[in-house]
Amino acid sequence: MKRILQWTILIAFFGAHISCLKDEMTLDPDKSVNVIEFKNPSSFVSPAGSKYALYTKAFDLADENEYPITISYSGAQVAPEDITVNLGIDAAALSQYNAEQHKEYDLIDEKLYTMVASVVIPKGERTVVAKLKFKSNAFDFSKKYVLPIQILSASTGIVSGNFGTILLNVNAKNKYDGVYSATGKMSDATNAAFIGLYTAGKKAEYTLETISATECVITDHINWGGAAYVPFWTGTGISGYGSFSPVVEFDPATNKIISVKNFYGQPAANTRSAQLNPAGINIYDPAAKTVKISYWMLQPSVVAAPPHIRTTWEEEWKFSRSR
């Protein structure tokens, strides 16, 4: 009897509280409050838990590149009147992001971009586009530029606490930059099981990312989230050589590949370095957007005999899409 009484009291207690919650909650979209915020402008790269959203955009080299950013009156309602939205720069947000995520992004110099001070969301509409412009021809390739753009205020409505400030990571890309499908042959002198993904019947895709006007580094966005590694098949799974990825240098006058070097040092701490095979075909075809390349990974700590060649690649990369 005592146990039945206890359950009766508990049911009555929670029933009363649920009733109160129903009185306080509303799922009617017509009663929700609109907020003014930035819509996602490009590829989202912020890790989970980041206070600020960081997006990345790569531009072709040009005197001026337009980057449209949409500002939204988000919610059930349309703008009840013309809404003036004032924009500004939030340098403190970038500093916080760098500290929080242990990054070293650079605040972009104001000479490298132009932006409007305000935009208007028209009455009866939900969005407006602010057109930013970037001078990628003048970018310093050693910098990791970010424009931390902020909604300072609005004539009507509430500025979003989550997307009232966003960070725009912008960079320039040369004509070789892009995502390529790879075919060819790879061999490792110390382990015959190590072969190219293409030989194993797997998808082989490299991303060439600009690091100068004439150089790109190979990165992998399928297996390592954009880290600089060359994926290969071990016989049982996909792997990559630690502290090794080639930086490919092109001659824009002839389209020939004139050198490769290791992104992690020439050599890296583990003695790995990259070297072009001068007897191979090493050229970029701009009409077909195809790279033919033959190069080696040298590792004296593993292959003692000169020329210390551990791994050989003879490949063709076909352009698939822009990154």
mmCIF file of C-alpha atoms in Angstrom:
data_model
loop_
_atom_site.group_PDB
_atom_site.id
_atom_site.type_symbol
_atom_site.label_atom_id
_atom_site.label_comp_id
_atom_site.label_asym_id
_atom_site.label_seq_id
_atom_site.Cartn_x
_atom_site.Cartn_y
_atom_site.Cartn_z
ATOM 1 C CA MET A 1 0.000 0.000 0.000
ATOM 2 C CA LYS A 2 2.868 2.351 0.842
ATOM 3 C CA ARG A 3 4.516 1.727 -2.564
ATOM 4 C CA ILE A 4 1.207 2.386 -4.403
ATOM 5 C CA LEU A 5 0.830 5.676 -2.522
ATOM 6 C CA GLN A 6 4.398 6.724 -3.480
ATOM 7 C CA TRP A 7 3.762 6.058 -7.179
ATOM 8 C CA THR A 8 0.471 7.955 -7.005
ATOM 9 C CA ILE A 9 2.250 11.002 -5.566
ATOM 10 C CA LEU A 10 5.024 10.851 -8.220
ATOM 11 C CA ILE A 11 2.561 10.579 -11.099
ATOM 12 C CA ALA A 12 0.583 13.518 -9.770
ATOM 13 C CA PHE A 13 3.799 15.568 -9.338
ATOM 14 C CA PHE A 14 5.122 14.983 -12.876
ATOM 15 C CA GLY A 15 1.660 15.362 -14.372
ATOM 16 C CA ALA A 16 1.330 18.810 -12.837
ATOM 17 C CA HIS A 17 4.781 19.858 -14.092
ATOM 18 C CA ILE A 18 4.135 18.570 -17.611
ATOM 19 C CA SER A 19 0.897 20.534 -17.622
ATOM 20 C CA CYS A 20 2.823 23.683 -16.645
ATOM 21 C CA LEU A 21 5.393 23.067 -19.384
ATOM 22 C CA LYS A 22 2.644 22.698 -21.965
ATOM 23 C CA ASP A 23 1.287 26.058 -20.893
ATOM 24 C CA GLU A 24 4.723 27.681 -21.325
ATOM 25 C CA MET A 25 5.906 25.991 -24.540
ATOM 26 C CA THR A 26 4.786 26.939 -28.010
ATOM 27 C CA LEU A 27 5.395 25.013 -31.226
ATOM 28 C CA ASP A 28 3.394 27.457 -33.331
ATOM 29 C CA PRO A 29 5.829 28.803 -35.992
ATOM 30 C CA ASP A 30 3.725 31.952 -36.319
ATOM 31 C CA LYS A 31 4.677 32.838 -32.739
ATOM 32 C CA SER A 32 8.442 32.253 -33.187
ATOM 33 C CA VAL A 33 10.849 35.203 -33.184
ATOM 34 C CA ASN A 34 12.861 35.976 -36.310
ATOM 35 C CA VAL A 35 16.604 36.574 -36.039
ATOM 36 C CA ILE A 36 18.999 38.386 -38.356
ATOM 37 C CA GLU A 37 22.004 36.246 -39.250
ATOM 38 C CA PHE A 38 24.502 35.219 -41.894
ATOM 39 C CA LYS A 39 23.611 32.229 -44.054
ATOM 40 C CA ASN A 40 26.315 29.633 -44.807
ATOM 41 C CA PRO A 41 28.425 31.268 -47.563
ATOM 42 C CA SER A 42 30.748 28.396 -48.549
ATOM 43 C CA SER A 43 32.483 25.290 -47.192
ATOM 44 C CA PHE A 44 32.131 24.984 -43.416
ATOM 45 C CA VAL A 45 35.336 23.937 -41.653
ATOM 46 C CA SER A 46 34.860 24.782 -37.969
ATOM 47 C CA PRO A 47 35.205 21.861 -35.544
ATOM 48 C CA ALA A 48 32.358 20.889 -33.234
ATOM 49 C CA GLY A 49 32.127 23.121 -30.181
ATOM 50 C CA SER A 50 33.628 26.188 -31.830
ATOM 51 C CA LYS A 51 31.990 29.447 -30.727
ATOM 52 C CA TYR A 52 32.357 31.006 -34.173
ATOM 53 C CA ALA A 53 31.690 29.425 -37.557
ATOM 54 C CA LEU A 54 34.619 29.521 -39.987
ATOM 55 C CA TYR A 55 34.085 29.074 -43.724
ATOM 56 C CA THR A 56 36.707 28.755 -46.431
ATOM 57 C CA LYS A 57 36.798 30.032 -50.004
ATOM 58 C CA ALA A 58 39.558 29.810 -52.613
ATOM 59 C CA PHE A 59 39.723 32.349 -55.458
ATOM 60 C CA ASP A 60 41.453 32.282 -58.812
ATOM 61 C CA LEU A 61 44.235 34.830 -59.053
ATOM 62 C CA ALA A 62 42.631 38.099 -60.187
ATOM 63 C CA ASP A 63 42.627 41.829 -59.554
ATOM 64 C CA GLU A 64 39.209 41.439 -57.974
ATOM 65 C CA ASN A 65 36.994 38.526 -56.917
ATOM 66 C CA GLU A 66 33.388 38.940 -55.809
ATOM 67 C CA TYR A 67 32.208 36.977 -52.768
ATOM 68 C CA PRO A 68 28.443 37.286 -52.129
ATOM 69 C CA ILE A 69 27.378 36.880 -48.497
ATOM 70 C CA THR A 70 23.676 36.406 -47.727
ATOM 71 C CA ILE A 71 22.136 38.007 -44.652
ATOM 72 C CA SER A 72 18.843 36.494 -43.601
ATOM 73 C CA TYR A 73 15.793 37.547 -41.611
ATOM 74 C CA SER A 74 15.341 33.950 -40.445
ATOM 75 C CA GLY A 75 12.098 32.662 -39.016
ATOM 76 C CA ALA A 76 8.430 32.325 -39.880
ATOM 77 C CA GLN A 77 7.884 35.958 -40.852
ATOM 78 C CA VAL A 78 9.076 38.112 -43.726
ATOM 79 C CA ALA A 79 10.593 41.525 -43.029
ATOM 80 C CA PRO A 80 7.780 43.760 -41.661
ATOM 81 C CA GLU A 81 9.563 46.849 -43.033
ATOM 82 C CA ASP A 82 12.858 47.747 -44.693
ATOM 83 C CA ILE A 83 15.553 46.502 -42.299
ATOM 84 C CA THR A 84 18.932 48.228 -42.358
ATOM 85 C CA VAL A 85 21.712 45.871 -41.302
ATOM 86 C CA ASN A 86 25.030 47.449 -40.301
ATOM 87 C CA LEU A 87 28.206 45.450 -40.837
ATOM 88 C CA GLY A 88 31.659 45.598 -39.322
ATOM 89 C CA ILE A 89 34.816 43.665 -38.456
ATOM 90 C CA ASP A 90 35.158 41.635 -35.249
ATOM 91 C CA ALA A 91 38.917 41.133 -34.819
ATOM 92 C CA ALA A 92 38.383 39.844 -31.270
ATOM 93 C CA ALA A 93 36.368 36.926 -32.647
ATOM 94 C CA LEU A 94 39.330 35.822 -34.765
ATOM 95 C CA SER A 95 41.687 36.102 -31.779
ATOM 96 C CA GLN A 96 39.320 33.973 -29.724
ATOM 97 C CA TYR A 97 39.012 31.384 -32.483
ATOM 98 C CA ASN A 98 42.801 31.115 -32.815
ATOM 99 C CA ALA A 99 43.193 30.660 -29.056
ATOM 100 C CA GLU A 100 40.298 28.225 -28.773
ATOM 101 C CA GLN A 101 41.292 26.053 -31.749
ATOM 102 C CA HIS A 102 45.090 26.519 -31.499
ATOM 103 C CA LYS A 103 45.224 28.041 -34.990
ATOM 104 C CA GLU A 104 47.246 30.882 -36.507
ATOM 105 C CA TYR A 105 44.885 32.584 -38.928
ATOM 106 C CA ASP A 106 45.803 36.122 -39.982
ATOM 107 C CA LEU A 107 43.474 39.111 -39.927
ATOM 108 C CA ILE A 108 43.303 40.138 -43.585
ATOM 109 C CA ASP A 109 44.736 43.540 -44.434
ATOM 110 C CA GLU A 110 42.022 46.081 -45.228
ATOM 111 C CA LYS A 111 43.818 46.912 -48.495
ATOM 112 C CA LEU A 112 43.004 43.432 -49.797
ATOM 113 C CA TYR A 113 39.215 43.656 -49.670
ATOM 114 C CA THR A 114 36.241 45.987 -49.828
ATOM 115 C CA MET A 115 32.892 45.605 -48.100
ATOM 116 C CA VAL A 116 29.778 47.699 -47.718
ATOM 117 C CA ALA A 117 28.991 49.282 -44.362
ATOM 118 C CA SER A 118 25.307 48.360 -44.507
ATOM 119 C CA VAL A 119 22.649 46.553 -46.532
ATOM 120 C CA VAL A 120 18.853 46.600 -46.526
ATOM 121 C CA ILE A 121 16.518 43.612 -46.323
ATOM 122 C CA PRO A 122 13.455 44.927 -48.220
ATOM 123 C CA LYS A 123 10.021 44.849 -46.657
ATOM 124 C CA GLY A 124 8.293 41.555 -47.464
ATOM 125 C CA GLU A 125 11.604 39.790 -48.187
ATOM 126 C CA ARG A 126 13.775 37.444 -46.121
ATOM 127 C CA THR A 127 17.311 38.024 -47.406
ATOM 128 C CA VAL A 128 19.766 40.483 -48.867
ATOM 129 C CA VAL A 129 23.194 39.907 -50.424
ATOM 130 C CA ALA A 130 26.275 41.848 -49.349
ATOM 131 C CA LYS A 131 28.952 41.692 -52.053
ATOM 132 C CA LEU A 132 32.479 41.485 -50.680
ATOM 133 C CA LYS A 133 35.423 41.924 -53.044
ATOM 134 C CA PHE A 134 38.903 40.467 -52.613
ATOM 135 C CA LYS A 135 42.130 41.299 -54.474
ATOM 136 C CA SER A 136 43.623 37.816 -54.682
ATOM 137 C CA ASN A 137 46.446 38.920 -56.991
ATOM 138 C CA ALA A 138 47.900 40.793 -54.025
ATOM 139 C CA PHE A 139 47.541 37.964 -51.478
ATOM 140 C CA ASP A 140 50.625 36.845 -49.580
ATOM 141 C CA PHE A 141 50.685 33.068 -50.016
ATOM 142 C CA SER A 142 52.392 32.626 -46.643
ATOM 143 C CA LYS A 143 49.338 34.109 -44.867
ATOM 144 C CA LYS A 144 46.152 32.369 -43.763
ATOM 145 C CA TYR A 145 43.738 35.241 -44.249
ATOM 146 C CA VAL A 146 40.465 35.538 -42.368
ATOM 147 C CA LEU A 147 37.866 38.284 -42.552
ATOM 148 C CA PRO A 148 35.803 38.179 -39.321
ATOM 149 C CA ILE A 149 32.588 39.857 -40.436
ATOM 150 C CA GLN A 150 29.959 40.918 -37.912
ATOM 151 C CA ILE A 151 26.376 42.179 -37.898
ATOM 152 C CA LEU A 152 26.812 45.242 -35.694
ATOM 153 C CA SER A 153 23.147 46.192 -35.479
ATOM 154 C CA ALA A 154 19.824 46.127 -37.278
ATOM 155 C CA SER A 155 17.045 48.707 -37.443
ATOM 156 C CA THR A 156 14.490 45.990 -36.683
ATOM 157 C CA GLY A 157 14.782 42.512 -35.212
ATOM 158 C CA ILE A 158 17.213 40.542 -33.066
ATOM 159 C CA VAL A 159 20.781 39.776 -34.175
ATOM 160 C CA SER A 160 21.562 36.049 -33.921
ATOM 161 C CA GLY A 161 23.814 35.010 -31.069
ATOM 162 C CA ASN A 162 25.186 32.064 -33.068
ATOM 163 C CA PHE A 163 25.558 33.486 -36.576
ATOM 164 C CA GLY A 164 25.813 37.215 -35.974
ATOM 165 C CA THR A 165 29.570 36.883 -36.546
ATOM 166 C CA ILE A 166 31.250 34.521 -39.008
ATOM 167 C CA LEU A 167 34.874 34.030 -40.015
ATOM 168 C CA LEU A 168 35.720 33.939 -43.719
ATOM 169 C CA ASN A 169 38.985 32.167 -44.544
ATOM 170 C CA VAL A 170 39.948 33.363 -48.036
ATOM 171 C CA ASN A 171 42.906 32.285 -50.126
ATOM 172 C CA ALA A 172 44.147 32.431 -53.705
ATOM 173 C CA LYS A 173 44.657 29.504 -56.029
ATOM 174 C CA ASN A 174 46.886 29.180 -59.068
ATOM 175 C CA LYS A 175 45.832 27.564 -62.353
ATOM 176 C CA TYR A 176 46.984 24.103 -61.254
ATOM 177 C CA ASP A 177 44.867 24.113 -58.096
ATOM 178 C CA GLY A 178 42.000 21.619 -57.918
ATOM 179 C CA VAL A 179 40.828 18.076 -57.269
ATOM 180 C CA TYR A 180 42.329 15.374 -59.499
ATOM 181 C CA SER A 181 41.666 11.676 -60.059
ATOM 182 C CA ALA A 182 44.895 9.656 -60.147
ATOM 183 C CA THR A 183 45.975 6.600 -62.118
ATOM 184 C CA GLY A 184 49.364 5.040 -62.715
ATOM 185 C CA LYS A 185 51.838 2.989 -60.745
ATOM 186 C CA MET A 186 53.366 3.154 -57.275
ATOM 187 C CA SER A 187 55.954 0.815 -55.749
ATOM 188 C CA ASP A 188 57.754 0.652 -52.390
ATOM 189 C CA ALA A 189 61.210 -0.956 -52.370
ATOM 190 C CA THR A 190 60.773 -2.135 -48.764
ATOM 191 C CA ASN A 191 57.241 -3.516 -48.933
ATOM 192 C CA ALA A 192 55.702 -4.943 -52.112
ATOM 193 C CA ALA A 193 52.222 -4.791 -50.564
ATOM 194 C CA PHE A 194 52.302 -0.986 -50.674
ATOM 195 C CA ILE A 195 50.646 0.011 -53.962
ATOM 196 C CA GLY A 196 48.572 2.859 -55.386
ATOM 197 C CA LEU A 197 44.886 3.004 -54.538
ATOM 198 C CA TYR A 198 44.092 2.841 -58.262
ATOM 199 C CA THR A 199 45.937 -0.498 -58.542
ATOM 200 C CA ALA A 200 43.898 -1.869 -55.646
ATOM 201 C CA GLY A 201 40.657 -0.819 -57.323
ATOM 202 C CA LYS A 202 40.057 2.008 -54.838
ATOM 203 C CA LYS A 203 39.181 5.635 -55.487
ATOM 204 C CA ALA A 204 42.376 7.646 -55.855
ATOM 205 C CA GLU A 205 41.825 11.382 -55.536
ATOM 206 C CA TYR A 206 44.373 14.086 -54.792
ATOM 207 C CA THR A 207 43.731 17.738 -54.065
ATOM 208 C CA LEU A 208 46.389 20.156 -55.279
ATOM 209 C CA GLU A 209 46.329 23.187 -52.982
ATOM 210 C CA THR A 210 48.102 26.412 -53.866
ATOM 211 C CA ILE A 211 51.021 27.479 -51.687
ATOM 212 C CA SER A 212 52.553 29.940 -54.163
ATOM 213 C CA ALA A 213 51.880 31.257 -57.662
ATOM 214 C CA THR A 214 53.665 28.221 -59.150
ATOM 215 C CA GLU A 215 53.496 25.547 -56.418
ATOM 216 C CA CYS A 216 50.862 23.155 -55.067
ATOM 217 C CA VAL A 217 50.972 20.593 -52.272
ATOM 218 C CA ILE A 218 49.090 17.287 -52.433
ATOM 219 C CA THR A 219 46.407 16.980 -49.749
ATOM 220 C CA ASP A 220 43.833 14.281 -49.025
ATOM 221 C CA HIS A 221 40.251 15.271 -48.222
ATOM 222 C CA ILE A 222 38.758 11.773 -48.290
ATOM 223 C CA ASN A 223 40.833 9.979 -45.664
ATOM 224 C CA TRP A 224 42.563 12.739 -43.643
ATOM 225 C CA GLY A 225 40.277 15.743 -43.858
ATOM 226 C CA GLY A 226 42.589 17.867 -45.990
ATOM 227 C CA ALA A 227 45.925 16.971 -44.393
ATOM 228 C CA ALA A 228 49.019 16.888 -46.608
ATOM 229 C CA TYR A 229 49.480 13.162 -47.267
ATOM 230 C CA VAL A 230 49.520 10.867 -50.292
ATOM 231 C CA PRO A 231 47.148 7.921 -49.715
ATOM 232 C CA PHE A 232 48.112 4.385 -50.780
ATOM 233 C CA TRP A 233 46.978 0.787 -50.221
ATOM 234 C CA THR A 234 48.889 -1.357 -47.709
ATOM 235 C CA GLY A 235 47.300 -4.652 -48.732
ATOM 236 C CA THR A 236 44.762 -4.423 -45.904
ATOM 237 C CA GLY A 237 43.780 -0.757 -45.790
ATOM 238 C CA ILE A 238 44.537 2.843 -46.698
ATOM 239 C CA SER A 239 47.589 4.587 -45.257
ATOM 240 C CA GLY A 240 50.068 7.364 -45.993
ATOM 241 C CA TYR A 241 53.724 8.088 -45.269
ATOM 242 C CA GLY A 242 54.141 10.189 -42.129
ATOM 243 C CA SER A 243 55.717 13.615 -42.629
ATOM 244 C CA PHE A 244 55.652 13.280 -46.397
ATOM 245 C CA SER A 245 53.746 14.931 -49.197
ATOM 246 C CA PRO A 246 55.181 16.419 -52.381
ATOM 247 C CA VAL A 247 55.118 20.101 -53.199
ATOM 248 C CA VAL A 248 55.003 20.275 -56.996
ATOM 249 C CA GLU A 249 56.506 23.299 -58.744
ATOM 250 C CA PHE A 250 55.441 24.207 -62.291
ATOM 251 C CA ASP A 251 57.053 26.495 -64.840
ATOM 252 C CA PRO A 252 54.152 28.670 -66.100
ATOM 253 C CA ALA A 253 56.032 29.520 -69.294
ATOM 254 C CA THR A 254 56.501 25.889 -70.411
ATOM 255 C CA ASN A 255 53.985 24.046 -68.162
ATOM 256 C CA LYS A 256 56.773 21.639 -67.249
ATOM 257 C CA ILE A 257 57.140 20.347 -63.687
ATOM 258 C CA ILE A 258 60.546 21.583 -62.613
ATOM 259 C CA SER A 259 60.815 20.207 -59.073
ATOM 260 C CA VAL A 260 59.190 18.404 -56.168
ATOM 261 C CA LYS A 261 60.078 18.750 -52.500
ATOM 262 C CA ASN A 262 58.685 17.418 -49.254
ATOM 263 C CA PHE A 263 56.079 19.683 -47.644
ATOM 264 C CA TYR A 264 57.392 18.676 -44.183
ATOM 265 C CA GLY A 265 61.027 19.544 -44.906
ATOM 266 C CA GLN A 266 63.662 18.562 -47.425
ATOM 267 C CA PRO A 267 64.398 16.230 -45.701
ATOM 268 C CA ALA A 268 61.890 15.852 -42.850
ATOM 269 C CA ALA A 269 63.011 14.662 -39.414
ATOM 270 C CA ASN A 270 62.416 11.050 -40.485
ATOM 271 C CA THR A 271 64.843 11.618 -43.431
ATOM 272 C CA ARG A 272 62.077 11.524 -46.046
ATOM 273 C CA SER A 273 62.479 13.881 -49.003
ATOM 274 C CA ALA A 274 60.967 14.175 -52.477
ATOM 275 C CA GLN A 275 62.767 14.247 -55.791
ATOM 276 C CA LEU A 276 61.616 14.481 -59.395
ATOM 277 C CA ASN A 277 62.573 11.574 -61.659
ATOM 278 C CA PRO A 278 64.297 13.451 -64.523
ATOM 279 C CA ALA A 279 63.864 10.475 -66.851
ATOM 280 C CA GLY A 280 60.106 10.490 -66.428
ATOM 281 C CA ILE A 281 57.347 12.547 -68.065
ATOM 282 C CA ASN A 282 56.739 15.645 -65.961
ATOM 283 C CA ILE A 283 54.362 18.130 -67.502
ATOM 284 C CA TYR A 284 50.993 19.877 -67.153
ATOM 285 C CA ASP A 285 48.613 19.925 -70.132
ATOM 286 C CA PRO A 286 46.453 23.072 -69.731
ATOM 287 C CA ALA A 287 44.031 22.051 -72.497
ATOM 288 C CA ALA A 288 43.229 18.667 -70.951
ATOM 289 C CA LYS A 289 43.915 19.869 -67.391
ATOM 290 C CA THR A 290 46.074 16.802 -66.860
ATOM 291 C CA VAL A 291 49.319 16.351 -64.937
ATOM 292 C CA LYS A 292 51.829 13.633 -65.808
ATOM 293 C CA ILE A 293 54.473 13.172 -63.132
ATOM 294 C CA SER A 294 57.210 10.768 -62.054
ATOM 295 C CA TYR A 295 58.853 11.259 -58.665
ATOM 296 C CA TRP A 296 60.493 9.483 -55.745
ATOM 297 C CA MET A 297 60.440 9.466 -51.983
ATOM 298 C CA LEU A 298 63.982 9.149 -50.645
ATOM 299 C CA GLN A 299 64.605 7.804 -47.134
ATOM 300 C CA PRO A 300 68.268 7.133 -46.228
ATOM 301 C CA SER A 301 67.340 5.880 -42.747
ATOM 302 C CA VAL A 302 65.513 2.959 -44.393
ATOM 303 C CA VAL A 303 67.283 2.561 -47.748
ATOM 304 C CA ALA A 304 70.957 3.081 -46.961
ATOM 305 C CA ALA A 305 72.360 2.641 -50.465
ATOM 306 C CA PRO A 306 72.407 5.759 -52.689
ATOM 307 C CA PRO A 307 70.276 7.194 -54.173
ATOM 308 C CA HIS A 308 68.110 6.089 -51.184
ATOM 309 C CA ILE A 309 64.946 5.647 -53.260
ATOM 310 C CA ARG A 310 62.248 3.956 -51.217
ATOM 311 C CA THR A 311 59.066 4.723 -53.173
ATOM 312 C CA THR A 312 58.419 5.507 -56.835
ATOM 313 C CA TRP A 313 55.328 7.109 -58.375
ATOM 314 C CA GLU A 314 54.559 7.292 -62.111
ATOM 315 C CA GLU A 315 51.126 8.864 -62.340
ATOM 316 C CA GLU A 316 48.616 10.813 -64.378
ATOM 317 C CA TRP A 317 46.286 13.239 -62.596
ATOM 318 C CA LYS A 318 43.107 14.298 -64.377
ATOM 319 C CA PHE A 319 41.275 17.409 -63.204
ATOM 320 C CA SER A 320 37.875 16.546 -61.699
ATOM 321 C CA ARG A 321 36.631 19.771 -60.161
ATOM 322 C CA SER A 322 37.597 22.958 -58.388
ATOM 323 C CA ARG A 323 38.014 22.822 -54.646
#
